[in-house]
Amino acid sequence: MSATHTFSSLVPDVILDAVESTGLWSDSRIYPLNSYENRVYQVGLEDSAPVIAKFYRPERWTEAQIREEHDTLLALQEQGVPVVAPLAFEGKTLFLHNDIYFALSAKLTGQHPEADNLDQLYQLGELIGQLHQAMSTPFTHRVSVSPLLQIEQAAASILNAEYLPQRLKPDYQKQIARLHEMCAAQLHIYWPTQLRPVHGDSHRSNLMLHNDQFHLLDFDDCQNGVAVQDLWLHLTQTENPRQQLSEIIEGYESYLPFDTRELGLIDVFKSARIVNYAAWLQQRWHDPAFVKAFPWFASDEYWINHLNELKSCELEWGNMSR
């Protein structure tokens, strides 16, 4: 059964049946939340606060990988790290309904961080430092980051499909080759001998300010990586990104020392993220939710802008490491 077909089967009755299979009793109110890779819903309960039901995209992660994510979140919660952990029912956090895995968690309300807010950047650095300090043991089942391989695989999938206009392919191949060469050179200068567990996708939408405390959400992409992966996404294109970086690192070092050699990896991860994003949209384009949410993906304008964005990575190369 394809992932799209499985998600199309998530009609309200199926969602409610899944939630109630854990022993909860719903009030039949369902509200879909923004999530494209998985499917996430707020489900109302009788005489209780609503829960968040997350249905995992089939064939993306193995059961062992999802369970390792859940075990990590429960351990972090036990250590006092502000995360949203899955709810347990009779000792279980992962459930299977209609051949699709799902989990429930409590609803968290609040606001996402403000871009360029230096006080909040310091707090985010503190939170990520606390997270990394608590996540001391490398993952066994989750993936390990490999930026060059990500770029290679993502670019190959783009070039082998029909979405990138044929007239742009030669220029795209040249730009990918230049980025790959520069990334390889930077990784040759520094790459850690041992990777560490990281959140893997700690952008602003995966953080929530709740009761004056930032919480980390959605550990779907947790992996073995490097510390800077969880920091660089909070840098914005302002006149003084160094000040932003200084606040983040100062907060981080409240818990752990930060190896400044990792700053040279920022452009590597930025390049990989840009290429992967386009490949991700292409890979999921069979999913009706993606067609509706990203109607501009198949346009020439999108691919021209994507190519220009890759060229901007080359222009910004190494700025943060100097």
Short mmCIF file of C-alpha atoms in Angstrom, two decimals:
data_model
loop_
_atom_site.label_atom_id
_atom_site.label_comp_id
_atom_site.label_asym_id
_atom_site.label_seq_id
_atom_site.Cartn_x
_atom_site.Cartn_y
_atom_site.Cartn_z
CA MET A 1 0.00 0.00 0.00
CA SER A 2 1.51 3.36 -1.00
CA ALA A 3 1.98 6.13 1.53
CA THR A 4 -0.42 8.40 -0.34
CA HIS A 5 -3.12 5.76 -0.46
CA THR A 6 -2.65 5.06 3.25
CA PHE A 7 -2.98 8.74 4.15
CA SER A 8 -6.07 9.04 1.96
CA SER A 9 -7.65 6.43 4.20
CA LEU A 10 -7.32 8.73 7.23
CA VAL A 11 -10.94 9.83 7.19
CA PRO A 12 -12.43 11.18 10.45
CA ASP A 13 -13.86 7.84 11.58
CA VAL A 14 -10.49 6.12 11.14
CA ILE A 15 -8.67 8.88 13.07
CA LEU A 16 -11.19 8.69 15.93
CA ASP A 17 -11.04 4.88 15.99
CA ALA A 18 -7.24 5.05 16.25
CA VAL A 19 -7.32 7.52 19.13
CA GLU A 20 -10.02 5.59 20.98
CA SER A 21 -8.09 2.33 20.55
CA THR A 22 -5.75 3.63 23.27
CA GLY A 23 -8.63 3.79 25.75
CA LEU A 24 -9.41 7.50 25.37
CA TRP A 25 -12.90 8.72 24.51
CA SER A 26 -13.12 11.44 21.88
CA ASP A 27 -15.76 14.14 21.51
CA SER A 28 -15.54 13.73 17.69
CA ARG A 29 -13.82 17.07 17.13
CA ILE A 30 -10.86 16.84 14.76
CA TYR A 31 -8.67 19.71 13.60
CA PRO A 32 -5.86 19.08 11.05
CA LEU A 33 -2.52 20.74 11.83
CA ASN A 34 0.20 21.84 9.42
CA SER A 35 2.25 18.78 8.59
CA TYR A 36 3.09 17.40 5.17
CA GLU A 37 5.60 14.64 5.82
CA ASN A 38 3.30 13.02 8.36
CA ARG A 39 -0.35 13.67 9.21
CA VAL A 40 -1.09 15.44 12.48
CA TYR A 41 -4.47 16.21 14.04
CA GLN A 42 -5.79 17.82 17.19
CA VAL A 43 -8.46 15.50 18.58
CA GLY A 44 -10.91 16.63 21.25
CA LEU A 45 -11.59 14.41 24.25
CA GLU A 46 -14.58 14.05 26.54
CA ASP A 47 -13.99 15.87 29.84
CA SER A 48 -10.28 16.41 29.10
CA ALA A 49 -7.87 18.59 27.15
CA PRO A 50 -7.42 17.64 23.48
CA VAL A 51 -4.50 15.49 22.33
CA ILE A 52 -2.30 15.65 19.27
CA ALA A 53 -2.41 12.53 17.09
CA LYS A 54 0.57 12.01 14.79
CA PHE A 55 0.32 9.43 12.01
CA TYR A 56 3.75 8.49 10.63
CA ARG A 57 4.34 8.37 6.89
CA PRO A 58 4.66 4.67 6.01
CA GLU A 59 8.07 3.34 4.95
CA ARG A 60 9.90 6.49 6.03
CA TRP A 61 11.15 5.20 9.39
CA THR A 62 11.31 1.68 10.75
CA GLU A 63 9.51 0.72 13.92
CA ALA A 64 12.87 0.56 15.72
CA GLN A 65 13.73 4.10 14.59
CA ILE A 66 10.41 5.49 15.80
CA ARG A 67 10.71 3.70 19.12
CA GLU A 68 14.21 5.11 19.58
CA GLU A 69 12.79 8.60 18.99
CA HIS A 70 10.09 7.95 21.62
CA ASP A 71 12.54 6.49 24.15
CA THR A 72 14.78 9.53 23.69
CA LEU A 73 11.92 11.95 24.30
CA LEU A 74 10.78 10.11 27.43
CA ALA A 75 14.35 10.15 28.77
CA LEU A 76 14.70 13.87 28.01
CA GLN A 77 11.40 14.60 29.74
CA GLU A 78 12.57 12.61 32.77
CA GLN A 79 15.74 14.75 32.90
CA GLY A 80 13.73 17.96 32.84
CA VAL A 81 14.51 19.01 29.26
CA PRO A 82 11.47 20.91 27.91
CA VAL A 83 10.30 18.66 25.08
CA VAL A 84 6.93 17.23 24.07
CA ALA A 85 7.10 13.49 24.67
CA PRO A 86 4.56 10.90 23.47
CA LEU A 87 1.85 9.80 25.88
CA ALA A 88 2.11 6.26 27.21
CA PHE A 89 -0.84 3.89 27.57
CA GLU A 90 -0.16 0.70 29.50
CA GLY A 91 3.54 1.33 28.92
CA LYS A 92 3.20 1.80 25.14
CA THR A 93 3.76 4.99 23.14
CA LEU A 94 3.62 3.65 19.57
CA PHE A 95 0.49 2.11 18.11
CA LEU A 96 -0.54 0.55 14.81
CA HIS A 97 -3.96 1.17 13.29
CA ASN A 98 -4.96 0.25 9.73
CA ASP A 99 -1.29 -0.52 8.92
CA ILE A 100 -0.07 2.94 9.92
CA TYR A 101 1.90 3.84 13.05
CA PHE A 102 0.65 6.64 15.26
CA ALA A 103 1.36 8.27 18.60
CA LEU A 104 -0.42 10.74 20.87
CA SER A 105 0.97 13.68 22.78
CA ALA A 106 -0.37 16.51 24.92
CA LYS A 107 -1.34 19.76 23.21
CA LEU A 108 1.12 22.60 23.80
CA THR A 109 0.09 26.22 23.23
CA GLY A 110 2.33 29.23 22.84
CA GLN A 111 4.29 31.25 20.31
CA HIS A 112 7.18 30.47 18.02
CA PRO A 113 10.45 32.41 18.50
CA GLU A 114 10.78 35.87 17.00
CA ALA A 115 13.34 36.14 14.25
CA ASP A 116 16.30 38.39 15.19
CA ASN A 117 15.29 38.59 18.88
CA LEU A 118 18.69 38.41 20.57
CA ASP A 119 17.32 37.58 24.02
CA GLN A 120 15.37 34.68 22.57
CA LEU A 121 18.38 33.51 20.56
CA TYR A 122 20.33 33.26 23.81
CA GLN A 123 17.48 31.21 25.32
CA LEU A 124 17.39 28.95 22.27
CA GLY A 125 21.13 28.42 22.58
CA GLU A 126 20.61 27.45 26.22
CA LEU A 127 17.86 24.99 25.30
CA ILE A 128 19.90 23.30 22.58
CA GLY A 129 22.91 23.13 24.88
CA GLN A 130 20.74 21.51 27.55
CA LEU A 131 19.39 19.09 24.95
CA HIS A 132 22.84 18.07 23.69
CA GLN A 133 24.15 17.65 27.22
CA ALA A 134 21.28 15.27 28.01
CA MET A 135 21.59 13.35 24.71
CA SER A 136 25.01 11.90 25.42
CA THR A 137 24.67 8.44 23.85
CA PRO A 138 24.67 8.14 20.03
CA PHE A 139 21.59 6.69 18.39
CA THR A 140 21.66 3.03 17.42
CA HIS A 141 18.83 2.94 14.86
CA ARG A 142 18.48 6.54 13.65
CA VAL A 143 20.40 7.80 10.61
CA SER A 144 23.78 9.54 10.72
CA VAL A 145 24.20 12.77 8.80
CA SER A 146 26.28 12.73 5.61
CA PRO A 147 26.02 16.10 3.81
CA LEU A 148 27.95 15.12 0.67
CA LEU A 149 25.89 11.97 0.20
CA GLN A 150 22.70 13.98 0.72
CA ILE A 151 23.70 16.46 -1.96
CA GLU A 152 24.69 13.67 -4.37
CA GLN A 153 21.49 11.67 -3.91
CA ALA A 154 19.18 14.69 -3.96
CA ALA A 155 20.78 16.17 -7.08
CA ALA A 156 20.69 12.81 -8.86
CA SER A 157 16.98 12.41 -8.17
CA ILE A 158 16.29 15.92 -9.46
CA LEU A 159 18.31 15.41 -12.64
CA ASN A 160 16.70 12.03 -13.32
CA ALA A 161 13.13 13.34 -13.07
CA GLU A 162 11.10 15.51 -15.40
CA TYR A 163 10.41 18.52 -13.14
CA LEU A 164 13.64 20.45 -13.65
CA PRO A 165 13.31 22.12 -17.10
CA GLN A 166 15.63 20.51 -19.63
CA ARG A 167 17.20 23.85 -20.58
CA LEU A 168 18.31 24.40 -16.97
CA LYS A 169 19.91 20.99 -16.45
CA PRO A 170 23.43 21.85 -17.76
CA ASP A 171 23.63 24.92 -15.52
CA TYR A 172 22.23 22.91 -12.60
CA GLN A 173 24.82 20.16 -13.06
CA LYS A 174 27.64 22.71 -13.11
CA GLN A 175 26.37 24.46 -9.97
CA ILE A 176 25.92 21.18 -8.08
CA ALA A 177 29.45 20.17 -9.07
CA ARG A 178 30.86 23.47 -7.75
CA LEU A 179 28.92 23.18 -4.49
CA HIS A 180 29.96 19.57 -4.06
CA GLU A 181 33.63 20.48 -4.58
CA MET A 182 33.45 23.33 -2.05
CA CYS A 183 31.59 21.22 0.49
CA ALA A 184 34.15 18.43 0.13
CA ALA A 185 36.98 20.93 0.66
CA GLN A 186 35.35 22.33 3.80
CA LEU A 187 34.65 18.86 5.19
CA HIS A 188 38.29 17.96 4.55
CA ILE A 189 39.32 20.89 6.77
CA TYR A 190 37.10 19.73 9.62
CA TRP A 191 34.68 16.90 10.30
CA PRO A 192 34.30 15.41 13.80
CA THR A 193 35.67 11.96 14.48
CA GLN A 194 32.45 11.03 16.30
CA LEU A 195 28.92 12.25 15.66
CA ARG A 196 26.53 13.11 18.46
CA PRO A 197 22.72 12.92 18.80
CA VAL A 198 20.95 16.09 17.61
CA HIS A 199 17.39 17.23 16.97
CA GLY A 200 18.16 17.50 13.27
CA ASP A 201 15.48 20.03 12.26
CA SER A 202 15.32 22.68 14.99
CA HIS A 203 13.88 25.53 12.92
CA ARG A 204 11.57 28.16 14.46
CA SER A 205 8.36 26.21 13.80
CA ASN A 206 9.69 23.34 15.90
CA LEU A 207 10.08 25.55 18.96
CA MET A 208 7.30 26.86 21.16
CA LEU A 209 7.41 29.47 23.93
CA HIS A 210 5.08 28.05 26.59
CA ASN A 211 4.83 29.51 30.11
CA ASP A 212 7.99 31.59 29.53
CA GLN A 213 9.97 28.48 28.57
CA PHE A 214 10.94 27.38 25.07
CA HIS A 215 10.06 23.77 24.26
CA LEU A 216 11.43 21.66 21.41
CA LEU A 217 8.84 19.92 19.23
CA ASP A 218 8.87 17.23 16.55
CA PHE A 219 11.92 14.98 16.84
CA ASP A 220 10.96 13.20 13.60
CA ASP A 221 14.41 13.94 12.10
CA CYS A 222 16.55 13.27 15.17
CA GLN A 223 19.84 11.74 14.10
CA ASN A 224 23.55 11.45 14.79
CA GLY A 225 25.11 14.70 13.64
CA VAL A 226 27.04 17.76 14.81
CA ALA A 227 26.06 20.49 17.24
CA VAL A 228 25.96 23.30 14.67
CA GLN A 229 23.12 21.50 12.83
CA ASP A 230 20.76 22.55 15.62
CA LEU A 231 22.10 26.12 15.77
CA TRP A 232 22.56 27.54 12.29
CA LEU A 233 18.88 27.47 11.30
CA HIS A 234 18.27 30.34 13.74
CA LEU A 235 20.57 32.71 11.86
CA THR A 236 18.69 35.13 9.62
CA GLN A 237 19.79 37.41 6.81
CA THR A 238 20.33 40.60 8.82
CA GLU A 239 23.08 43.19 8.87
CA ASN A 240 24.78 41.50 11.82
CA PRO A 241 24.45 37.71 11.78
CA ARG A 242 27.61 37.47 13.86
CA GLN A 243 25.80 39.03 16.80
CA GLN A 244 23.03 36.46 16.43
CA LEU A 245 25.61 33.69 16.35
CA SER A 246 27.36 35.11 19.41
CA GLU A 247 24.12 35.07 21.43
CA ILE A 248 23.28 31.51 20.40
CA ILE A 249 26.76 30.18 21.23
CA GLU A 250 26.89 32.06 24.55
CA GLY A 251 23.60 30.43 25.56
CA TYR A 252 24.77 27.03 24.33
CA GLU A 253 27.97 27.24 26.35
CA SER A 254 25.94 27.59 29.54
CA TYR A 255 25.75 23.78 29.22
CA LEU A 256 28.46 22.59 26.82
CA PRO A 257 31.57 23.99 25.14
CA PHE A 258 31.07 24.71 21.44
CA ASP A 259 33.78 23.76 18.95
CA THR A 260 34.08 26.84 16.71
CA ARG A 261 35.55 24.70 13.92
CA GLU A 262 31.96 23.62 13.26
CA LEU A 263 31.14 27.12 11.99
CA GLY A 264 32.87 26.19 8.75
CA LEU A 265 30.18 23.55 8.24
CA ILE A 266 27.27 26.01 8.16
CA ASP A 267 27.41 26.58 4.41
CA VAL A 268 27.76 22.82 3.89
CA PHE A 269 24.52 22.17 5.74
CA LYS A 270 22.84 25.13 4.08
CA SER A 271 23.74 23.79 0.64
CA ALA A 272 22.55 20.29 1.51
CA ARG A 273 19.28 21.63 2.92
CA ILE A 274 18.49 23.66 -0.21
CA VAL A 275 19.11 20.73 -2.56
CA ASN A 276 17.28 18.29 -0.29
CA TYR A 277 14.24 20.55 -0.04
CA ALA A 278 13.73 20.55 -3.81
CA ALA A 279 14.28 16.78 -3.97
CA TRP A 280 11.84 16.29 -1.08
CA LEU A 281 9.10 18.24 -2.87
CA GLN A 282 9.75 16.23 -6.03
CA GLN A 283 9.67 12.92 -4.17
CA ARG A 284 6.36 13.77 -2.47
CA TRP A 285 4.71 15.35 -5.52
CA HIS A 286 2.42 12.32 -5.90
CA ASP A 287 0.85 13.25 -2.55
CA PRO A 288 -2.23 15.49 -3.12
CA ALA A 289 -1.38 17.45 0.03
CA PHE A 290 1.88 18.58 -1.57
CA VAL A 291 0.25 19.58 -4.84
CA LYS A 292 -2.20 21.73 -2.89
CA ALA A 293 0.36 23.27 -0.54
CA PHE A 294 3.15 23.86 -3.07
CA PRO A 295 1.43 24.59 -6.42
CA TRP A 296 4.43 26.59 -7.63
CA PHE A 297 6.85 23.65 -7.44
CA ALA A 298 6.51 22.49 -11.05
CA SER A 299 6.90 25.98 -12.52
CA ASP A 300 9.94 27.27 -14.39
CA GLU A 301 10.09 30.20 -11.97
CA TYR A 302 10.58 27.87 -9.00
CA TRP A 303 13.54 26.11 -10.62
CA ILE A 304 15.16 29.37 -11.70
CA ASN A 305 14.89 30.66 -8.13
CA HIS A 306 16.21 27.36 -6.80
CA LEU A 307 19.25 27.59 -9.07
CA ASN A 308 19.88 31.19 -7.97
CA GLU A 309 19.63 30.10 -4.35
CA LEU A 310 22.31 27.48 -4.94
CA LYS A 311 24.52 30.14 -6.50
CA SER A 312 24.02 32.34 -3.43
CA CYS A 313 25.43 29.53 -1.28
CA GLU A 314 28.62 29.78 -3.29
CA LEU A 315 28.79 33.54 -2.77
CA GLU A 316 28.31 33.23 0.99
CA TRP A 317 30.84 30.43 1.37
CA GLY A 318 32.77 30.53 4.62
CA ASN A 319 31.41 33.88 5.84
CA MET A 320 30.53 32.50 9.25
CA SER A 321 33.83 30.72 9.80
CA ARG A 322 36.03 33.80 9.30
#
